[in-house]
Coordinates of C-alpha atoms in Angstrom, one line a residue:
Chain A
M26 CA -7.7 57.5 -13.7
N27 CA -6.0 56.8 -10.5
A28 CA -9.1 55.7 -8.8
R29 CA -10.1 53.5 -11.6
R30 CA -6.6 51.7 -11.4
T31 CA -7.2 51.3 -7.8
I32 CA -10.6 49.7 -8.5
A33 CA -8.9 47.6 -11.0
C34 CA -5.9 46.5 -8.8
L35 CA -8.6 45.7 -5.9
R36 CA -10.6 43.4 -8.2
L37 CA -7.4 41.7 -9.3
V38 CA -6.1 41.2 -5.8
G39 CA -9.5 40.3 -4.6
A40 CA -9.8 37.5 -7.4
A41 CA -6.2 36.4 -6.6
I42 CA -7.1 36.2 -2.7
L43 CA -10.3 34.4 -3.6
A44 CA -8.4 31.6 -5.8
A45 CA -5.6 31.4 -3.2
L46 CA -8.0 30.7 -0.5
L47 CA -9.9 28.1 -2.6
V48 CA -6.5 26.5 -3.7
S49 CA -5.2 26.4 0.0
G50 CA -8.0 24.2 1.1
C51 CA -8.8 25.8 4.5
A52 CA -10.8 23.0 5.8
T53 CA -11.7 19.5 5.2
P54 CA -14.7 19.0 7.3
A55 CA -15.4 15.5 6.0
L56 CA -11.9 14.3 7.0
D57 CA -12.3 16.1 10.3
A58 CA -15.7 14.6 11.0
S59 CA -14.8 11.0 10.0
R60 CA -11.5 11.3 12.4
H61 CA -13.6 12.4 15.3
D62 CA -16.6 9.5 14.6
F63 CA -13.6 7.1 14.3
Y64 CA -12.1 7.9 17.8
Q65 CA -15.6 7.8 19.1
G66 CA -16.1 4.3 17.9
N67 CA -18.7 5.5 15.3
Y68 CA -16.9 3.6 12.5
D69 CA -20.0 3.3 10.4
K70 CA -20.4 7.0 10.5
A71 CA -16.8 7.6 9.8
E72 CA -16.6 5.6 6.7
K73 CA -19.9 7.4 5.5
E74 CA -18.0 10.9 5.9
L75 CA -15.2 9.5 3.3
A76 CA -17.7 7.8 1.1
D77 CA -17.0 10.1 -2.0
I78 CA -13.2 10.7 -2.3
P79 CA -12.7 13.0 -5.4
A80 CA -10.2 11.6 -7.9
T81 CA -8.2 14.8 -8.5
D82 CA -8.1 16.1 -4.8
K83 CA -4.9 17.1 -3.5
D84 CA -5.5 15.1 -0.4
R85 CA -6.9 12.1 -2.0
V86 CA -3.9 9.9 -0.6
L87 CA -4.8 11.2 2.8
Y88 CA -8.5 10.3 2.4
L89 CA -7.5 6.9 1.2
M90 CA -5.3 6.4 4.2
E91 CA -7.9 7.4 6.8
R92 CA -10.8 5.4 4.9
G93 CA -8.6 2.2 4.8
T94 CA -7.9 2.6 8.6
V95 CA -11.6 3.0 9.3
R96 CA -12.6 0.1 7.2
Q97 CA -9.8 -2.1 8.8
A98 CA -11.2 -1.1 12.2
R99 CA -14.6 -2.2 10.8
G100 CA -13.2 -5.7 9.8
R101 CA -13.6 -4.9 6.1
Y102 CA -10.1 -6.1 5.3
E103 CA -10.6 -6.5 1.5
D104 CA -11.9 -2.9 1.1
S105 CA -9.4 -1.7 3.4
S106 CA -6.6 -3.1 1.4
R107 CA -8.2 -1.6 -1.8
D108 CA -7.9 1.7 -0.3
F109 CA -4.5 1.4 1.1
I110 CA -3.0 0.1 -2.3
A111 CA -5.1 3.1 -4.0
A112 CA -3.3 5.3 -1.7
S113 CA 0.1 3.5 -2.3
D114 CA -0.4 4.0 -6.3
G115 CA -1.3 7.6 -5.7
I116 CA 2.0 8.0 -3.8
D117 CA 3.8 6.6 -6.8
K118 CA 2.3 8.8 -9.1
L119 CA 3.1 11.9 -7.1
E120 CA 6.9 10.8 -7.4
T121 CA 6.5 13.1 -10.5
Y122 CA 7.2 16.7 -9.1
S123 CA 4.4 18.9 -10.2
L124 CA 5.5 22.2 -11.3
S125 CA 2.3 24.0 -11.1
R126 CA 1.5 22.7 -7.6
G127 CA 5.3 23.5 -6.5
A128 CA 4.9 27.1 -7.8
S129 CA 1.5 27.4 -6.0
S130 CA 3.2 26.5 -2.9
M131 CA 5.9 29.0 -3.3
V132 CA 3.1 31.7 -3.4
I133 CA 0.6 30.4 -1.1
N134 CA 1.7 27.7 1.3
D135 CA 2.9 23.9 1.4
A136 CA -0.7 22.8 2.0
V137 CA -1.6 23.3 -1.9
Q138 CA 0.8 20.6 -2.6
D139 CA -0.6 17.0 -3.0
F140 CA -0.3 15.1 0.2
R141 CA 2.0 12.1 -0.3
G142 CA 2.7 11.4 3.5
A143 CA 5.9 11.4 5.4
P144 CA 8.3 8.4 4.8
Y145 CA 7.4 6.8 8.1
E146 CA 3.7 6.9 7.1
R147 CA 4.7 5.5 3.7
S148 CA 6.2 2.5 5.4
L149 CA 3.3 2.0 7.7
L150 CA 1.0 2.3 4.9
H151 CA 2.4 -1.0 3.6
A152 CA 2.5 -2.5 7.1
F153 CA -1.2 -1.8 7.7
T154 CA -2.0 -3.2 4.1
A155 CA -0.1 -6.4 5.0
K156 CA -2.2 -6.5 8.1
D157 CA -5.5 -6.7 6.0
F158 CA -3.9 -9.5 3.8
L159 CA -2.9 -11.3 7.1
A160 CA -6.3 -11.1 8.5
L161 CA -7.7 -12.4 5.0
G162 CA -5.0 -15.3 5.0
K163 CA -3.5 -14.1 1.7
W164 CA -0.1 -14.9 2.7
D165 CA 1.7 -14.1 -0.8
D166 CA -0.1 -10.6 -0.8
A167 CA 1.1 -9.9 2.6
A168 CA 4.7 -10.7 1.6
V169 CA 4.1 -8.4 -1.4
E170 CA 3.5 -5.6 1.0
A171 CA 6.7 -6.7 3.0
R172 CA 8.8 -6.2 -0.1
R173 CA 7.2 -2.8 -0.5
I174 CA 7.9 -1.9 3.2
I175 CA 11.7 -3.0 2.4
K176 CA 11.7 -0.9 -0.8
T177 CA 10.3 2.2 1.1
L178 CA 12.7 1.8 4.2
D179 CA 15.8 1.5 1.8
P180 CA 18.1 4.2 2.4
M181 CA 18.1 5.1 -1.1
A182 CA 14.4 5.9 -0.9
R183 CA 14.3 7.0 2.8
G184 CA 17.2 9.4 3.0
D185 CA 17.8 10.9 6.4
Y186 CA 14.2 10.2 7.5
P187 CA 13.7 8.0 10.6
E188 CA 12.7 4.3 9.8
D189 CA 10.5 2.2 12.1
A190 CA 11.0 -0.8 13.8
Y191 CA 7.3 -2.1 13.6
S192 CA 7.4 -1.8 9.7
R193 CA 10.5 -3.9 9.8
Y194 CA 9.0 -6.6 12.2
M195 CA 5.9 -6.8 9.8
A196 CA 8.2 -7.3 6.8
G197 CA 10.1 -10.2 8.6
F198 CA 7.0 -11.7 9.9
C199 CA 5.2 -11.6 6.3
L200 CA 8.4 -13.3 4.9
E201 CA 8.6 -15.9 7.6
L202 CA 5.1 -16.8 6.8
I203 CA 5.9 -17.6 3.2
D204 CA 9.0 -19.7 4.4
D205 CA 11.7 -17.2 3.5
P206 CA 13.5 -17.5 7.0
S207 CA 16.8 -15.7 5.8
N208 CA 15.2 -12.6 4.5
A209 CA 12.7 -12.7 7.6
A210 CA 15.8 -12.9 10.0
L211 CA 17.6 -9.8 8.2
Q212 CA 14.3 -7.8 8.9
Y213 CA 13.9 -9.1 12.4
R214 CA 17.6 -8.0 13.2
K215 CA 17.2 -4.6 11.6
A216 CA 13.9 -4.2 13.9
A217 CA 15.9 -5.4 17.0
G218 CA 18.5 -2.7 16.0
L219 CA 15.9 -0.1 16.2
M220 CA 14.2 -1.0 19.4
Q221 CA 15.0 1.3 22.4
S222 CA 14.2 -1.6 24.9
G223 CA 13.9 -5.3 24.5
W224 CA 15.2 -7.7 21.7
I225 CA 14.1 -9.8 18.9
N226 CA 15.6 -13.3 18.1
E227 CA 16.2 -13.1 14.5
N228 CA 15.9 -16.8 14.1
T229 CA 12.4 -17.0 15.6
G230 CA 10.8 -13.7 15.7
R231 CA 10.3 -13.9 19.3
F232 CA 11.0 -11.2 21.8
L233 CA 13.2 -10.9 25.0
A234 CA 13.1 -8.4 27.5
A235 CA 16.7 -7.4 27.1
P236 CA 19.6 -8.3 24.5
P237 CA 21.4 -11.6 25.4
A238 CA 24.9 -10.9 27.0
A239 CA 27.0 -12.4 24.3
G240 CA 24.4 -10.8 21.7
V241 CA 23.8 -14.3 20.4
A242 CA 20.1 -15.5 20.4
P243 CA 19.6 -18.2 23.1
R244 CA 18.4 -21.8 22.1
E245 CA 14.8 -22.2 22.8
A246 CA 12.4 -24.7 22.3
A247 CA 9.6 -23.9 19.6
P248 CA 6.2 -23.6 21.3
A249 CA 3.7 -26.1 19.5
H250 CA 1.3 -23.0 18.6
E251 CA 2.3 -19.5 18.7
L252 CA -0.1 -16.2 18.5
V253 CA 1.4 -13.3 16.9
C254 CA -0.7 -10.2 17.7
F255 CA -0.1 -6.7 16.5
I256 CA -1.1 -4.4 19.4
L257 CA -2.1 -0.7 18.6
I258 CA -2.4 1.9 21.1
G259 CA -3.6 5.4 21.1
G260 CA -3.7 7.9 18.2
S261 CA -1.4 10.2 16.2
G262 CA -2.9 13.2 17.5
S263 CA -3.6 16.3 15.1
G264 CA -2.1 19.7 14.3
S265 CA 0.7 20.6 16.5
S266 CA -0.1 17.7 18.8
Y267 CA 1.7 14.5 18.0
A268 CA -0.4 12.1 20.0
H269 CA -3.4 11.3 22.0
G270 CA -4.5 8.3 23.8
G271 CA -6.1 6.8 26.9
G272 CA -2.9 6.2 29.0
A273 CA -2.3 2.5 28.0
V274 CA 1.3 1.7 27.1
Y275 CA 1.3 -2.0 26.7
A276 CA -0.9 -4.9 26.7
T277 CA -1.2 -8.5 28.0
V278 CA -2.8 -11.4 26.1
E279 CA -5.0 -13.9 28.0
N280 CA -6.6 -17.2 27.3
E281 CA -9.1 -18.8 29.4
G282 CA -7.8 -16.9 32.3
Q283 CA -4.2 -17.5 31.8
T284 CA -1.8 -14.7 30.8
L285 CA 0.0 -15.9 27.6
G286 CA 2.5 -13.1 27.4
R287 CA 2.9 -9.3 27.0
S288 CA 3.6 -6.8 23.9
Y289 CA 6.6 -5.4 23.1
H290 CA 7.1 -1.7 21.8
L291 CA 8.4 -1.1 18.5
S292 CA 7.4 2.2 17.1
D293 CA 6.0 5.6 18.4
T294 CA 4.5 7.6 15.5
A295 CA 4.7 10.7 17.8
E296 CA 8.4 10.0 17.8
L297 CA 8.6 9.4 14.3
A298 CA 6.5 12.4 13.2
F299 CA 9.0 14.6 15.6
S300 CA 12.1 13.3 13.8
T301 CA 10.5 13.8 10.5
E302 CA 9.7 17.5 11.5
Q303 CA 13.4 17.9 12.4
V304 CA 14.6 16.6 9.2
E305 CA 12.4 18.8 7.3
A306 CA 12.7 22.0 9.6
V307 CA 15.6 23.6 7.6
R308 CA 14.0 22.8 4.1
K309 CA 10.8 24.3 5.5
A310 CA 12.1 27.4 7.1
A311 CA 14.0 28.1 3.9
K312 CA 10.8 27.8 1.8
T313 CA 8.9 29.7 4.2
V314 CA 11.4 32.6 4.2
G315 CA 11.5 32.7 0.4
R316 CA 7.8 32.5 0.2
V317 CA 7.5 35.6 2.8
L318 CA 10.1 37.5 0.9
V319 CA 7.9 36.8 -2.3
K320 CA 4.8 38.2 -0.7
E321 CA 6.5 41.0 0.7
A322 CA 8.0 42.0 -2.5
I323 CA 4.4 42.1 -4.0
A324 CA 3.1 44.2 -1.3
E325 CA 6.2 46.7 -1.7
S326 CA 5.4 46.9 -5.4
F327 CA 1.8 48.3 -4.6
E328 CA 3.3 50.6 -1.9
Q329 CA 5.7 52.0 -4.7
R330 CA 2.6 52.6 -6.9
N331 CA 1.2 54.7 -3.9
N332 CA -1.2 52.1 -2.9
P333 CA -0.5 51.6 1.0
F334 CA -4.0 50.3 1.5
L335 CA -3.4 47.4 -1.0
A336 CA 0.0 46.6 0.2
D337 CA -1.3 46.2 3.7
L338 CA -4.2 44.3 2.5
I339 CA -1.9 41.9 0.7
R340 CA 0.3 41.4 3.6
F341 CA -2.6 40.6 5.8
V342 CA -4.2 38.1 3.5
M343 CA -1.0 36.7 1.9
I344 CA 1.1 36.6 5.0
G345 CA -1.5 36.8 7.9
L346 CA -4.0 34.3 6.7
L347 CA -2.4 32.1 4.2
E348 CA 1.1 31.7 5.7
R349 CA 0.6 28.5 7.8
P350 CA 2.5 25.1 8.4
D351 CA 1.2 22.1 6.6
T352 CA 0.0 20.0 9.3
R353 CA -1.6 17.3 7.3
R354 CA -1.0 14.0 8.8
W355 CA -2.5 10.2 8.8
E356 CA -4.4 11.0 12.0
T357 CA -6.1 7.7 12.5
L358 CA -2.9 6.0 13.0
P359 CA -2.1 4.6 16.4
R360 CA 0.4 6.3 18.5
L361 CA 2.2 3.0 19.9
L362 CA 3.0 0.1 17.6
Q363 CA 3.6 -3.1 19.5
V364 CA 3.9 -6.8 19.0
A365 CA 2.8 -9.6 21.3
R366 CA 4.4 -13.0 20.1
V367 CA 3.3 -15.4 22.7
P368 CA 2.7 -19.4 22.9
C369 CA -0.9 -20.2 22.7
P370 CA -3.3 -23.4 22.7
A371 CA -4.0 -25.3 19.5
G372 CA -7.3 -24.5 17.7
L373 CA -7.2 -20.8 19.3
K374 CA -10.8 -19.2 18.5
A375 CA -10.8 -16.2 20.8
F376 CA -8.5 -14.5 23.4
D377 CA -8.4 -11.5 25.4
V378 CA -6.2 -8.4 25.1
T379 CA -5.7 -6.1 28.3
F380 CA -4.4 -2.6 27.6
R381 CA -2.4 -1.4 30.6
N382 CA -0.7 1.7 31.8
A383 CA 2.7 2.3 32.8
A384 CA 2.0 0.8 36.6
G385 CA 0.4 -2.4 34.9
T386 CA -3.3 -1.5 35.9
P387 CA -5.8 -2.5 33.2
V388 CA -7.3 0.4 31.2
Q389 CA -9.3 -1.7 28.7
T390 CA -9.8 -5.4 27.9
Q391 CA -11.2 -6.3 24.4
H392 CA -12.2 -10.0 23.7
V393 CA -10.8 -10.8 20.3
V394 CA -12.5 -13.2 18.0
K395 CA -11.7 -11.5 14.8
P396 CA -9.5 -11.4 12.9
I397 CA -7.7 -14.6 13.8
S398 CA -5.9 -16.3 10.9
Q399 CA -3.9 -19.3 10.8
R400 CA -0.7 -20.4 9.0
G401 CA 0.7 -23.7 10.1
N402 CA 1.1 -23.5 13.9
I403 CA 1.0 -19.6 14.0
Y404 CA -2.1 -17.7 14.5
V405 CA -2.2 -14.0 13.6
S406 CA -4.4 -11.3 14.8
F407 CA -4.3 -7.7 15.7
C408 CA -6.0 -5.4 18.3
R409 CA -6.4 -1.6 19.0
D410 CA -7.4 0.0 22.0
L411 CA -10.4 1.9 20.3
P412 CA -13.9 2.2 21.7
L413 CA -15.8 -0.7 20.7
A414 CA -18.4 0.1 18.0
P415 CA -21.9 0.9 19.4
Chain B
M8 CA -9.2 51.7 -35.3
N9 CA -6.3 50.1 -33.5
M10 CA -8.5 49.2 -30.5
K11 CA -10.8 47.6 -33.0
F12 CA -8.2 45.6 -34.4
V13 CA -6.8 44.5 -30.9
A14 CA -10.3 43.4 -29.7
S15 CA -10.9 41.5 -32.8
A16 CA -7.3 39.8 -32.7
K17 CA -8.3 38.8 -29.2
I18 CA -11.7 37.3 -30.0
M19 CA -9.9 35.4 -33.0
T20 CA -7.3 34.0 -30.9
A21 CA -9.8 33.0 -28.2
A22 CA -11.8 31.2 -30.9
A23 CA -8.7 29.4 -32.4
L24 CA -7.8 28.2 -28.9
V25 CA -11.3 26.7 -28.4
L26 CA -11.5 25.4 -31.7
G27 CA -8.0 23.7 -31.6
L28 CA -8.7 22.2 -28.1
C29 CA -11.9 21.0 -29.2
G30 CA -10.4 19.1 -32.3
C31 CA -7.4 17.9 -30.4
Q32 CA -7.4 14.1 -29.6
A33 CA -5.9 14.8 -26.2
F34 CA -8.9 16.5 -25.0
R35 CA -11.3 14.1 -26.1
A36 CA -12.3 10.7 -24.5
S37 CA -11.5 7.9 -26.9
T38 CA -11.2 4.1 -26.9
T39 CA -9.0 2.1 -29.0
D40 CA -8.9 -1.7 -29.7
L41 CA -5.5 -3.2 -29.4
N42 CA -3.8 -6.3 -30.9
V43 CA -3.1 -8.3 -27.7
N44 CA -0.1 -10.0 -29.7
D45 CA 1.5 -6.8 -30.2
P46 CA 3.5 -6.1 -26.8
E47 CA 2.6 -2.7 -25.4
H48 CA 4.7 -1.8 -22.4
M49 CA 3.7 1.5 -20.2
G50 CA 6.5 1.0 -17.6
A51 CA 9.2 -1.7 -16.7
S52 CA 6.8 -3.5 -14.6
Y53 CA 5.3 -7.0 -15.5
D54 CA 2.1 -6.5 -17.6
Y55 CA -0.3 -8.8 -19.6
S56 CA 2.2 -8.9 -22.7
D57 CA 4.6 -10.5 -20.4
M58 CA 2.2 -12.9 -19.1
R59 CA 1.2 -13.9 -22.7
K60 CA 4.9 -14.4 -23.6
L61 CA 5.9 -16.3 -20.4
T62 CA 3.0 -18.6 -20.5
E63 CA 3.3 -19.4 -24.2
E64 CA 7.0 -20.2 -23.9
V65 CA 6.5 -22.4 -20.7
A66 CA 3.4 -24.2 -22.4
N67 CA 5.0 -24.8 -25.6
E68 CA 8.3 -26.1 -23.8
L69 CA 6.0 -28.4 -21.7
I70 CA 4.1 -29.6 -24.6
G71 CA 7.2 -30.6 -26.6
S72 CA 9.1 -32.0 -23.4
E73 CA 10.4 -35.6 -23.3
F74 CA 8.5 -35.7 -20.0
L75 CA 5.0 -35.6 -21.7
I76 CA 6.3 -37.4 -25.1
K77 CA 7.2 -40.4 -23.2
Q78 CA 3.9 -40.6 -21.2
Q79 CA 1.5 -43.6 -22.5
T80 CA -1.4 -41.8 -21.7
P81 CA -1.8 -38.0 -21.0
P82 CA -1.2 -37.7 -17.4
V83 CA -3.6 -36.1 -14.9
M84 CA -2.3 -32.9 -13.3
V85 CA -3.3 -30.6 -10.7
V86 CA -2.3 -26.9 -10.6
V87 CA -1.6 -25.6 -7.2
G88 CA -0.4 -22.0 -8.3
V89 CA 2.5 -19.8 -8.8
Q90 CA 3.9 -18.2 -5.7
N91 CA 4.1 -14.2 -6.2
R92 CA 7.6 -13.2 -5.0
T93 CA 7.5 -9.8 -6.6
S94 CA 6.6 -6.4 -5.0
D95 CA 3.4 -5.8 -7.0
H96 CA 0.0 -7.5 -6.4
N97 CA 0.2 -9.6 -9.5
D98 CA -2.5 -12.2 -10.3
T99 CA -0.4 -15.4 -10.7
K100 CA -3.6 -17.4 -11.4
S101 CA -3.5 -15.8 -14.9
L102 CA -0.4 -17.6 -15.4
T103 CA -1.2 -21.1 -14.5
D104 CA -4.8 -20.6 -16.1
R105 CA -3.2 -19.8 -19.5
I106 CA -0.6 -22.5 -19.3
R107 CA -3.3 -25.2 -18.4
T108 CA -5.4 -24.0 -21.3
M109 CA -2.5 -24.3 -23.8
V110 CA -1.6 -27.9 -22.5
L111 CA -5.0 -29.2 -22.2
K112 CA -5.8 -28.0 -25.9
S113 CA -2.7 -30.0 -26.9
G114 CA -4.3 -33.0 -25.7
K115 CA -0.8 -34.1 -24.0
A116 CA -2.2 -33.9 -20.3
Q117 CA -5.5 -33.8 -18.2
F118 CA -6.2 -31.4 -15.5
I119 CA -8.3 -31.7 -12.3
N120 CA -10.5 -28.6 -11.7
E121 CA -9.1 -27.9 -8.2
S122 CA -10.5 -24.5 -7.8
R123 CA -14.0 -25.5 -8.4
R124 CA -14.1 -28.6 -6.0
D125 CA -16.4 -27.0 -3.4
E126 CA -18.9 -26.3 -6.2
L127 CA -18.4 -29.7 -7.7
L128 CA -19.1 -31.5 -4.6
R129 CA -22.0 -29.3 -4.1
E130 CA -23.6 -30.2 -7.3
Q131 CA -23.1 -33.9 -6.9
G132 CA -24.8 -33.6 -3.5
Y133 CA -27.6 -31.6 -5.2
Q134 CA -27.9 -34.4 -8.0
A135 CA -27.8 -37.0 -5.5
A136 CA -30.8 -35.7 -3.7
N137 CA -32.8 -34.1 -6.7
A138 CA -31.8 -35.5 -10.1
T139 CA -33.3 -38.3 -11.8
K140 CA -31.6 -41.8 -11.5
E141 CA -30.6 -41.7 -15.3
T142 CA -29.2 -38.3 -15.4
Q143 CA -27.4 -38.3 -12.1
V144 CA -23.4 -38.4 -12.0
A145 CA -21.9 -41.1 -10.1
V146 CA -20.1 -40.0 -6.9
S147 CA -16.5 -41.3 -5.9
R148 CA -15.3 -41.5 -9.6
Q149 CA -13.1 -38.3 -9.6
M150 CA -9.7 -38.7 -11.0
G151 CA -6.6 -38.4 -8.8
A152 CA -3.7 -36.2 -9.9
K153 CA -0.5 -37.8 -10.7
Y154 CA 1.4 -34.7 -11.1
M155 CA 1.3 -31.3 -9.3
L156 CA 2.2 -28.1 -11.4
S157 CA 3.6 -25.2 -9.4
G158 CA 6.1 -22.3 -9.5
S159 CA 7.1 -19.0 -8.6
L160 CA 7.5 -15.5 -10.1
V161 CA 10.5 -13.8 -8.8
E162 CA 11.2 -9.9 -9.3
M163 CA 14.5 -7.8 -8.7
E164 CA 14.8 -4.1 -9.2
S165 CA 17.3 -1.5 -9.2
R166 CA 16.8 2.1 -9.5
S167 CA 19.1 5.1 -10.3
P168 CA 20.6 6.8 -7.0
R169 CA 19.4 10.0 -5.5
Q170 CA 20.8 12.8 -7.2
A171 CA 20.1 16.0 -9.5
R172 CA 18.3 14.6 -12.5
L173 CA 15.1 15.2 -14.7
S174 CA 14.2 11.4 -14.9
R175 CA 14.4 8.2 -12.9
Q176 CA 15.9 5.1 -14.7
E177 CA 14.4 1.7 -13.3
I178 CA 15.5 -1.8 -14.5
K179 CA 13.4 -4.5 -13.4
Y180 CA 14.2 -8.3 -14.0
Y181 CA 11.6 -11.1 -13.8
K182 CA 12.0 -15.0 -13.5
L183 CA 9.2 -17.3 -14.0
T184 CA 10.0 -21.0 -12.6
I185 CA 7.6 -23.7 -13.5
E186 CA 7.8 -27.3 -12.2
V187 CA 5.9 -30.3 -12.3
T188 CA 6.3 -32.8 -9.6
D189 CA 5.5 -36.3 -9.3
L190 CA 2.9 -36.7 -6.3
E191 CA 3.9 -40.3 -5.3
T192 CA 7.6 -39.8 -5.4
S193 CA 7.7 -36.1 -4.6
L194 CA 10.3 -36.0 -7.4
I195 CA 10.5 -33.1 -9.8
A196 CA 9.6 -34.7 -13.1
W197 CA 10.0 -31.6 -15.3
T198 CA 11.0 -27.7 -14.8
T199 CA 11.8 -24.7 -16.8
E200 CA 12.7 -21.2 -16.1
K201 CA 11.7 -17.9 -18.1
E202 CA 13.2 -14.6 -17.7
F203 CA 13.2 -11.3 -18.9
S204 CA 14.3 -7.7 -17.9
R205 CA 13.2 -4.1 -18.9
K206 CA 14.4 -0.8 -18.2
A207 CA 12.2 2.3 -18.2
S208 CA 12.6 6.1 -17.6
L209 CA 9.7 8.0 -15.8
P210 CA 10.0 11.9 -15.4
L211 CA 10.5 13.4 -12.0
I212 CA 9.2 16.7 -13.1
G213 CA 5.8 17.5 -14.6
W214 CA 3.2 20.0 -15.0

């Protein structure tokens, strides 16, 4: 009788462990392969890896974020914006807390819950969508994303999580382009307040190396034509590593051998991820302790039924194997997010971006011909220090 | 005897469950035709019912306006679009398309097909090179617009604050402004505003 009961219990535990392992989603080979290909410059392959995204996958939002970034790097701005908007819609739907997933996360781990991104990832999602629309010259749609950024960064929505200057600048710039200078100025002012060095003239969106002495923007003559180039450097790292990159820390913009200006640092995704971790540390620790206690209680119940082997097995699997932190992150995000706003000649068709290390030594130069869009006397572009597609 | 009863009860319960689920509407794929005139809102956001209502109100007001009544002949207009100033990717062209259709049908104004200019020129070019003299359309005979129709769709939103609650309250306000500008003088010849607001409640906890 006792042996029969043990076998029945073993079956039950085996089934539960199998189910837990399946639900916990140990590996995402397609995602990992796609990220690897992306950072190698194999954008075509990276996109193919994510060709089919299951509609009900708990990581659907993450897949869409990653594929949107890959498609943006390939210059497929329309498709990229569709992915980003689908990811944003998915996040909105996840605002309703799932009791089933929540309960699973109390028994297995946090990775069984649907991925909806950290608050900084959600604001950057809109900033990246805005970039697609800027590249397409869809100014009204870019402004829609600006409003979504503002909504995401609202203290009521954001809570204690960090906000980022890059998204604020993007919101301000998109509003500036649709002739909404007062709201643009407000966003530029907030972005300036978040910058660790440098300053933004809220009336023009132009950068200064340091805040003016009186805190008042100096009068400056408007250049006939301007280039606003969003500069993206490095990668956001994976797992417990927050960043990786090739050593570049800023970029200069050149046209026909003449330096037009340099980029200014706005946000660092490694810092944002770290600050987010700090905000979540207490909540996560409390949840982990609670979960381990539940698992220990289950194991002890088997011990009390004279089944020490089963109790140890449960401890090994439920605590040893399944208990792990949720390190899911939008890994194709760049590490450093910067903007170069420089005077440029009329009829700009191409320019060079030289990525430089802290000593000013060039690390990589890219000849940019796409995207370059124009609204009035402002040219808009973006560039990232990724390997060029083979 | 008792064991047999338990087993039969289990089978019957399972069968009832399967039959119940199969018969339940919620578990079957289905389609239903809706009457587009009946408003159907799934949330607080602007939707097709709002688009229909707003455009109908604007078009009717424009058709019955002093501005159009006073005109000797139906004026030629060009639609330049409605600026989307909301936080959703709404298709504002559908607004102006519907207003244009209703006003055109009333016979009170004429419209330039500005969105098909490129195709129009291409077709004229093709005809000039390939069509017979008798069927060829004459070039440089296009009408110039006297008025420009434009506008903006604005959204304002408020949400319930962060606190312990089971649902989220959301209020959205929308305002559509449409204006007709005299292209010669740049004066606004006619304008109107239509607005509405809606409150929605969304659950914060679900299965």
